[in-house]
Short mmCIF file of C-alpha atoms in Angstrom, two decimals:
data_model
loop_
_atom_site.label_atom_id
_atom_site.label_comp_id
_atom_site.label_asym_id
_atom_site.label_seq_id
_atom_site.Cartn_x
_atom_site.Cartn_y
_atom_site.Cartn_z
CA MET A 1 16.51 7.57 4.78
CA GLN A 2 19.71 8.50 6.55
CA GLY A 3 22.47 9.92 4.39
CA GLU A 4 19.92 11.15 1.84
CA PRO A 5 17.81 14.32 1.54
CA GLU A 6 14.69 14.12 3.69
CA VAL A 7 11.44 12.53 2.55
CA ALA A 8 8.44 13.79 4.52
CA VAL A 9 4.82 12.70 4.18
CA LEU A 10 2.06 15.25 4.70
CA ARG A 11 -1.30 13.65 5.46
CA LEU A 12 -4.11 16.05 4.52
CA GLY A 13 -7.84 15.93 5.05
CA HIS A 14 -7.98 13.68 8.10
CA ARG A 15 -11.56 13.47 9.32
CA PRO A 16 -11.69 12.72 13.06
CA GLY A 17 -13.47 9.47 13.83
CA ARG A 18 -13.81 8.32 10.23
CA ASP A 19 -10.12 8.37 9.22
CA GLU A 20 -8.31 7.30 12.40
CA ARG A 21 -7.13 3.92 11.18
CA MET A 22 -6.35 5.05 7.63
CA THR A 23 -4.22 7.89 8.99
CA THR A 24 -2.42 5.46 11.30
CA HIS A 25 -1.74 3.15 8.35
CA VAL A 26 -0.43 6.08 6.28
CA GLY A 27 1.95 6.93 9.13
CA LEU A 28 3.17 3.38 9.75
CA THR A 29 3.66 2.82 6.03
CA ALA A 30 5.66 6.04 5.72
CA ARG A 31 7.90 4.89 8.58
CA ALA A 32 8.31 1.27 7.44
CA LEU A 33 9.06 2.16 3.82
CA GLY A 34 11.80 4.73 4.23
CA ALA A 35 10.25 8.16 4.84
CA ASP A 36 11.87 10.26 7.58
CA ARG A 37 8.94 12.26 8.89
CA LEU A 38 5.16 12.31 9.07
CA VAL A 39 3.21 15.57 9.24
CA LEU A 40 -0.42 15.22 10.24
CA ALA A 41 -2.81 18.02 9.29
CA ASN A 42 -5.58 18.49 11.81
CA ALA A 43 -5.29 14.98 13.19
CA GLY A 44 -5.64 14.32 16.87
CA ALA A 45 -2.57 13.77 19.01
CA SER A 46 -3.70 10.15 19.40
CA ARG A 47 -2.53 9.32 15.85
CA GLN A 48 0.83 10.88 16.64
CA ASP A 49 1.05 8.77 19.80
CA THR A 50 0.26 5.54 17.95
CA VAL A 51 3.00 6.02 15.37
CA GLU A 52 5.52 7.20 17.98
CA ASP A 53 4.74 4.14 20.08
CA ILE A 54 5.69 1.87 17.15
CA THR A 55 8.91 3.85 16.68
CA ASP A 56 9.71 3.45 20.39
CA ARG A 57 9.27 -0.30 20.15
CA PHE A 58 10.61 -1.12 16.68
CA GLY A 59 13.12 1.69 16.14
CA GLY A 60 13.74 4.83 14.15
CA PRO A 61 14.66 7.52 13.48
CA PHE A 62 11.18 8.67 12.44
CA ASP A 63 9.56 11.95 13.41
CA VAL A 64 5.88 12.71 13.76
CA GLU A 65 4.36 16.14 14.11
CA VAL A 66 0.92 17.72 13.92
CA THR A 67 0.25 20.95 12.04
CA GLU A 68 -2.85 23.09 12.29
CA GLN A 69 -1.72 25.07 9.24
CA PRO A 70 -1.14 22.65 6.36
CA ASN A 71 -1.39 25.41 3.73
CA ARG A 72 1.36 27.34 5.45
CA PHE A 73 3.42 24.15 5.73
CA LEU A 74 3.06 23.56 1.97
CA LYS A 75 3.83 27.18 1.14
CA ASP A 76 6.97 27.17 3.28
CA TRP A 77 8.30 23.77 2.14
CA SER A 78 11.82 24.07 0.80
CA GLY A 79 12.32 21.28 -1.74
CA SER A 80 10.11 19.54 -4.24
CA ILE A 81 6.55 18.31 -3.74
CA ALA A 82 4.80 15.27 -5.18
CA HIS A 83 1.04 14.92 -4.61
CA LEU A 84 -0.34 11.41 -4.91
CA THR A 85 -3.71 11.42 -6.67
CA MET A 86 -5.57 9.10 -9.02
CA TYR A 87 -5.96 12.06 -11.41
CA GLY A 88 -2.21 12.60 -11.81
CA LEU A 89 0.43 11.49 -14.27
CA PRO A 90 1.38 7.78 -14.24
CA VAL A 91 4.01 7.02 -11.60
CA GLN A 92 6.01 4.95 -14.08
CA GLU A 93 6.39 8.06 -16.29
CA VAL A 94 7.46 10.56 -13.64
CA GLU A 95 9.28 8.52 -10.99
CA GLY A 96 12.67 8.92 -12.66
CA GLU A 97 12.39 12.69 -12.63
CA ILE A 98 11.27 12.74 -8.99
CA ARG A 99 14.07 10.36 -8.00
CA ALA A 100 16.60 12.60 -9.71
CA ALA A 101 15.28 15.70 -7.92
CA HIS A 102 15.43 13.88 -4.57
CA ARG A 103 19.15 13.25 -5.01
CA SER A 104 19.76 16.91 -4.29
CA GLU A 105 16.80 18.23 -2.30
CA PRO A 106 14.13 17.20 0.22
CA LEU A 107 10.91 15.71 -1.08
CA LEU A 108 7.46 16.21 0.38
CA LEU A 109 4.83 13.60 -0.47
CA VAL A 110 1.28 14.82 -0.06
CA VAL A 111 -1.35 12.17 0.65
CA GLY A 112 -4.99 13.23 0.90
CA ALA A 113 -8.06 11.61 2.36
CA GLU A 114 -11.32 12.56 0.61
CA LYS A 115 -11.17 15.97 -1.09
CA VAL A 116 -7.95 17.85 -1.69
CA SER A 117 -8.12 21.56 -2.53
CA PHE A 118 -7.06 22.77 -5.95
CA GLU A 119 -4.24 24.79 -4.36
CA VAL A 120 -2.46 21.52 -3.58
CA TYR A 121 -2.58 20.43 -7.23
CA GLU A 122 -1.10 23.83 -8.18
CA ARG A 123 1.55 23.87 -5.50
CA ALA A 124 2.80 20.35 -6.29
CA ASP A 125 5.69 19.93 -8.71
CA TRP A 126 4.15 16.61 -9.71
CA ASN A 127 0.64 15.23 -9.36
CA VAL A 128 1.24 11.50 -9.51
CA GLY A 129 -1.14 8.60 -9.99
CA VAL A 130 -0.26 5.08 -8.86
CA THR A 131 -2.71 3.91 -11.52
CA ASN A 132 -5.63 6.17 -12.43
CA GLN A 133 -7.96 3.83 -10.58
CA PRO A 134 -9.65 4.49 -7.24
CA HIS A 135 -7.99 2.42 -4.53
CA SER A 136 -6.18 3.46 -1.37
CA GLU A 137 -3.89 6.27 -0.32
CA VAL A 138 -1.98 3.72 1.77
CA ALA A 139 -1.37 1.52 -1.28
CA GLY A 140 -0.38 4.50 -3.42
CA LEU A 141 2.11 5.72 -0.83
CA ALA A 142 3.60 2.24 -0.42
CA VAL A 143 4.19 1.66 -4.13
CA PHE A 144 5.52 5.18 -4.56
CA LEU A 145 8.08 4.82 -1.75
CA ASP A 146 9.22 1.39 -2.94
CA ARG A 147 9.80 2.84 -6.41
CA LEU A 148 11.39 6.06 -5.17
CA PHE A 149 13.95 4.14 -3.11
CA GLU A 150 14.20 1.28 -5.63
CA GLY A 151 13.89 -1.28 -2.85
CA ARG A 152 16.73 0.13 -0.69
CA GLU A 153 14.16 0.88 2.02
CA LEU A 154 13.66 -2.87 2.56
CA ASP A 155 17.23 -3.18 3.84
CA ARG A 156 17.01 -0.19 6.16
CA GLU A 157 18.55 -0.61 9.60
CA TRP A 158 16.69 0.57 12.66
CA GLU A 159 18.15 2.40 15.64
CA ASP A 160 17.11 2.27 19.27
CA ALA A 161 14.64 -0.54 18.77
CA ASP A 162 13.32 -2.31 21.81
CA ARG A 163 12.55 -5.49 19.86
CA VAL A 164 13.32 -7.03 16.48
CA VAL A 165 11.27 -9.42 14.33
CA GLN A 166 13.45 -12.16 12.94
CA PRO A 167 12.18 -13.39 9.57
CA GLN A 168 10.92 -16.98 9.62
CA PRO A 169 9.75 -19.34 6.91
CA GLU A 170 6.92 -20.31 9.30
CA GLY A 171 5.66 -18.91 12.57
CA LYS A 172 6.66 -15.82 14.54
CA ARG A 173 9.90 -14.84 16.22
CA VAL A 174 10.41 -11.56 18.06
CA VAL A 175 13.55 -11.03 20.15
CA PRO A 176 14.87 -8.21 22.34
CA ALA A 177 17.04 -5.84 20.30
CA GLU A 178 20.18 -6.66 22.31
CA GLU A 179 19.83 -10.35 21.47
CA ALA A 180 19.33 -9.56 17.78
CA ALA A 181 22.50 -7.44 17.79
CA GLU A 182 24.47 -10.31 19.37
CA THR A 183 23.25 -12.76 16.74
CA ALA A 184 24.21 -10.33 13.99
CA ASP A 185 27.73 -10.11 15.42
CA GLU A 186 28.29 -13.85 15.36
CA MET B 1 -4.16 -10.31 -15.12
CA GLN B 2 -5.62 -11.62 -18.35
CA GLY B 3 -3.54 -14.15 -20.23
CA GLU B 4 -1.76 -15.21 -17.01
CA PRO B 5 -2.59 -17.73 -14.26
CA GLU B 6 -5.04 -16.28 -11.75
CA VAL B 7 -4.01 -14.18 -8.76
CA ALA B 8 -6.64 -14.20 -6.02
CA VAL B 9 -6.54 -12.31 -2.72
CA LEU B 10 -8.10 -13.90 0.37
CA ARG B 11 -8.90 -11.37 3.08
CA LEU B 12 -9.01 -13.11 6.46
CA GLY B 13 -10.02 -11.92 9.90
CA HIS B 14 -12.38 -9.11 8.94
CA ARG B 15 -14.02 -7.73 12.07
CA PRO B 16 -17.42 -6.19 11.28
CA GLY B 17 -17.56 -2.52 12.14
CA ARG B 18 -13.88 -2.11 12.92
CA ASP B 19 -12.40 -3.32 9.62
CA GLU B 20 -14.91 -2.10 7.02
CA ARG B 21 -12.71 0.53 5.41
CA MET B 22 -9.51 -1.49 5.63
CA THR B 23 -11.22 -4.43 3.93
CA THR B 24 -12.54 -2.10 1.22
CA HIS B 25 -9.03 -0.74 0.67
CA VAL B 26 -7.62 -4.28 0.46
CA GLY B 27 -10.22 -5.07 -2.19
CA LEU B 28 -9.74 -1.91 -4.25
CA THR B 29 -5.96 -2.30 -4.09
CA ALA B 30 -6.21 -5.91 -5.26
CA ARG B 31 -8.33 -4.79 -8.22
CA ALA B 32 -6.25 -1.73 -9.16
CA LEU B 33 -2.90 -3.54 -8.96
CA GLY B 34 -3.58 -6.57 -11.11
CA ALA B 35 -5.25 -9.28 -9.02
CA ASP B 36 -8.17 -11.09 -10.66
CA ARG B 37 -10.35 -11.95 -7.70
CA LEU B 38 -11.09 -10.99 -4.11
CA VAL B 39 -12.37 -13.53 -1.59
CA LEU B 40 -13.75 -12.06 1.63
CA ALA B 41 -13.91 -14.29 4.69
CA ASN B 42 -16.83 -13.49 6.92
CA ALA B 43 -17.20 -9.95 5.63
CA GLY B 44 -20.60 -8.43 5.08
CA ALA B 45 -22.06 -8.25 1.59
CA SER B 46 -21.68 -4.48 1.83
CA ARG B 47 -17.91 -4.75 1.22
CA GLN B 48 -18.57 -6.90 -1.81
CA ASP B 49 -21.04 -4.30 -3.09
CA THR B 50 -18.56 -1.44 -2.66
CA VAL B 51 -15.81 -3.14 -4.66
CA GLU B 52 -18.24 -4.35 -7.34
CA ASP B 53 -19.58 -0.83 -7.67
CA ILE B 54 -16.07 0.46 -8.46
CA THR B 55 -15.66 -2.33 -11.04
CA ASP B 56 -18.99 -1.37 -12.63
CA ARG B 57 -17.88 2.23 -12.96
CA PHE B 58 -14.16 1.91 -13.72
CA GLY B 59 -13.99 -1.49 -15.42
CA GLY B 60 -12.83 -5.04 -14.94
CA PRO B 61 -12.72 -7.95 -15.10
CA PHE B 62 -12.52 -8.37 -11.32
CA ASP B 63 -14.51 -10.85 -9.27
CA VAL B 64 -15.57 -10.55 -5.65
CA GLU B 65 -17.00 -13.31 -3.54
CA VAL B 66 -17.72 -13.96 0.12
CA THR B 67 -16.84 -17.22 1.85
CA GLU B 68 -18.07 -18.42 5.22
CA GLN B 69 -15.49 -21.23 5.17
CA PRO B 70 -12.04 -19.70 4.68
CA ASN B 71 -10.26 -22.80 6.03
CA ARG B 72 -12.00 -24.96 3.48
CA PHE B 73 -11.16 -22.42 0.77
CA LEU B 74 -7.47 -22.58 1.74
CA LYS B 75 -7.49 -26.35 1.92
CA ASP B 76 -9.08 -26.69 -1.50
CA TRP B 77 -6.95 -24.07 -3.28
CA SER B 78 -5.24 -25.53 -6.29
CA GLY B 79 -2.04 -23.60 -6.87
CA SER B 80 0.51 -21.91 -4.63
CA ILE B 81 -0.17 -19.74 -1.59
CA ALA B 82 1.74 -16.72 -0.27
CA HIS B 83 0.74 -15.32 3.12
CA LEU B 84 1.73 -11.71 3.76
CA THR B 85 2.93 -11.25 7.34
CA MET B 86 5.51 -9.07 9.08
CA TYR B 87 6.97 -12.28 10.56
CA GLY B 88 7.76 -13.83 7.18
CA LEU B 89 10.78 -13.99 4.90
CA PRO B 90 11.82 -10.73 3.20
CA VAL B 91 9.87 -10.12 -0.01
CA GLN B 92 13.05 -9.20 -1.87
CA GLU B 93 14.42 -12.69 -1.13
CA VAL B 94 11.40 -14.78 -2.14
CA GLU B 95 9.65 -12.74 -4.84
CA GLY B 96 11.63 -14.35 -7.67
CA GLU B 97 10.61 -17.83 -6.60
CA ILE B 98 6.95 -16.81 -6.25
CA ARG B 99 6.99 -15.08 -9.63
CA ALA B 100 8.44 -18.20 -11.23
CA ALA B 101 5.73 -20.40 -9.66
CA HIS B 102 3.03 -18.01 -10.86
CA ARG B 103 4.12 -18.46 -14.46
CA SER B 104 2.60 -21.93 -14.41
CA GLU B 105 -0.07 -21.98 -11.70
CA PRO B 106 -2.59 -19.79 -9.87
CA LEU B 107 -1.42 -17.85 -6.84
CA LEU B 108 -3.45 -17.11 -3.73
CA LEU B 109 -2.34 -14.17 -1.61
CA VAL B 110 -3.55 -14.31 1.97
CA VAL B 111 -3.93 -10.99 3.78
CA GLY B 112 -4.95 -11.00 7.43
CA ALA B 113 -6.37 -8.36 9.72
CA GLU B 114 -5.41 -8.82 13.38
CA LYS B 115 -4.67 -12.43 14.30
CA VAL B 116 -4.09 -15.16 11.76
CA SER B 117 -4.24 -18.78 12.89
CA PHE B 118 -1.14 -20.94 12.81
CA GLU B 119 -2.77 -23.23 10.24
CA VAL B 120 -2.44 -20.42 7.68
CA TYR B 121 1.32 -20.17 8.29
CA GLU B 122 1.58 -23.93 7.80
CA ARG B 123 -0.63 -24.08 4.73
CA ALA B 124 1.22 -21.25 2.95
CA ASP B 125 4.05 -22.10 0.58
CA TRP B 126 5.63 -18.79 1.54
CA ASN B 127 5.15 -16.53 4.53
CA VAL B 128 6.33 -13.19 3.18
CA GLY B 129 7.18 -9.94 4.93
CA VAL B 130 7.13 -6.62 3.11
CA THR B 131 9.63 -5.47 5.72
CA ASN B 132 9.51 -7.04 9.18
CA GLN B 133 8.00 -3.85 10.56
CA PRO B 134 4.40 -3.31 11.63
CA HIS B 135 2.59 -1.20 9.06
CA SER B 136 -0.45 -1.96 6.92
CA GLU B 137 -1.86 -4.99 5.13
CA VAL B 138 -2.92 -2.62 2.34
CA ALA B 139 0.65 -1.35 1.90
CA GLY B 140 2.07 -4.88 2.01
CA LEU B 141 -0.37 -6.11 -0.62
CA ALA B 142 0.34 -3.12 -2.86
CA VAL B 143 4.13 -3.51 -2.82
CA PHE B 144 3.83 -7.27 -3.25
CA LEU B 145 1.59 -6.99 -6.34
CA ASP B 146 3.77 -4.29 -7.92
CA ARG B 147 6.81 -6.55 -7.48
CA LEU B 148 5.03 -9.74 -8.55
CA PHE B 149 3.91 -8.14 -11.82
CA GLU B 150 7.08 -6.04 -12.17
CA GLY B 151 5.03 -2.96 -12.98
CA ARG B 152 3.01 -4.53 -15.81
CA GLU B 153 -0.14 -4.01 -13.76
CA LEU B 154 0.23 -0.24 -14.17
CA ASP B 155 -0.41 -0.58 -17.90
CA ARG B 156 -3.42 -2.85 -17.53
CA GLU B 157 -6.37 -2.11 -19.80
CA TRP B 158 -9.87 -2.09 -18.38
CA GLU B 159 -12.97 -3.56 -19.98
CA ASP B 160 -16.57 -2.39 -19.73
CA ALA B 161 -15.73 0.78 -17.87
CA ASP B 162 -18.36 3.44 -17.61
CA ARG B 163 -15.80 6.22 -17.14
CA VAL B 164 -12.06 6.77 -17.54
CA VAL B 165 -9.70 9.07 -15.66
CA GLN B 166 -7.34 10.81 -18.06
CA PRO B 167 -3.99 11.56 -16.42
CA GLN B 168 -3.31 15.28 -16.00
CA PRO B 169 -0.27 17.22 -14.84
CA GLU B 170 -2.70 19.37 -12.82
CA GLY B 171 -6.38 19.07 -11.95
CA LYS B 172 -8.91 16.32 -12.67
CA ARG B 173 -10.32 14.95 -15.90
CA VAL B 174 -12.83 12.12 -16.05
CA VAL B 175 -14.50 11.26 -19.36
CA PRO B 176 -17.15 8.73 -20.45
CA ALA B 177 -15.49 5.50 -21.59
CA GLU B 178 -16.76 5.91 -25.19
CA GLU B 179 -15.06 9.29 -25.46
CA ALA B 180 -11.79 7.88 -24.09
CA ALA B 181 -11.90 5.08 -26.67
CA GLU B 182 -12.41 7.60 -29.50
CA THR B 183 -9.43 9.66 -28.33
CA ALA B 184 -7.30 6.52 -28.18
CA ASP B 185 -8.24 5.70 -31.79
CA GLU B 186 -7.11 9.06 -33.17
#
C-alpha cells in the first residue's frame, strides 16, 4: 500500500487453459487486499488485461506485469520473500516476523499453482502455510494479506477510479467516481 | 467448528463446466477454515466427491450435500444468514454483530458465483462486503471465516485423517496419521 514498502505477488506455475480463472482471482485478490503489484509467470497477456481492466474501472494504483523468467525474477528480488504453501510453517507463528521485516523492506509473496520447484522453497525466507490443509491459493493469499496489513487494506482509498461501489445493507449501488467524491465532501 | 453453533456455506449459481474449480475451491476453503458443512446448489456430484475425498484423506468432520432447491433451503434455514457480496456493508463494520449472533445460533454463509437473485439480498440478515472491490468469492469467504473465528480455525484438530502434513521451514513432510499421533504423544 502507498507509503509502505512494496508488496508484490508472484504467481507461478500458471497452466494455460486450466488456470485462467484461478490466476485472474489471484490477481484481483492481490489488488483488492492491498498488494501493489502482480507478476505473472508464463501467463498469457489476457490475464494481465483482465486485471488491468478492473484497475481502470475501480481504481489503483496496481501494476501487472508478465515475466518469462520467474527464476531470474526470484533471484534478483531485493527484499524478503514469503512462499505460501500448505507444507510451510503456520501463518499465525510467522506473521509477526514477516510484518516486522516488511516495515523496512519490500516483500514478495510467491503463490504457486500445482507443483512448485524446490528452488522456490530454498529461496524463500519463509515458507508459510495458511493451515496445513489443501484448499486454495486464492484463500491463502487473502488471509495472508489481511493478516499482514492487520485489516488496514480494507480502508484503502482508490485513485483514478471510473466508478465506486457504495456499501448497502441491501441491494446494489454503483456510482460514477465524481459523484462519490462529491458525496464524501458533504 | 465443534462445540459451537454450526457454520454452513451455501454455494449458489454454480455453472457446470465454467465454475467447477471455483466451486471446489469454495468447498475446500470452507472446510479448511472452520465451516462445518458445504451445500452446493445445482452443482454436479463430482464437486461433492472432490471435497469428500479431501475430507477422507485429511480429516473432518465436514459434510457436503447437494441441493436442487436452494431457495427452499434459504427459506427453511433456522439461524442467521450472511451473504457475501461486493455491494454489501464493510466486513469490518458488521463482523462483531455476526460473531455475537453466531454464539447462540447457526450461521449460513451464502457465496454466489455470477448473478445472485434479489431474494437472497432480502433474505440475508447481513449483506457483507470483504472490500467493495471485485475480486474472488474464495478470497471473500476465506477472510470472512478467519475474522469470524478470530484465528481459532487455524488451530483446529482433525479427526479420522489418513495423513497429516507436518509444518516445515523448508520442503514437504506428510506422514500417516498414526505416526503423527505418536509424535504428538511424546
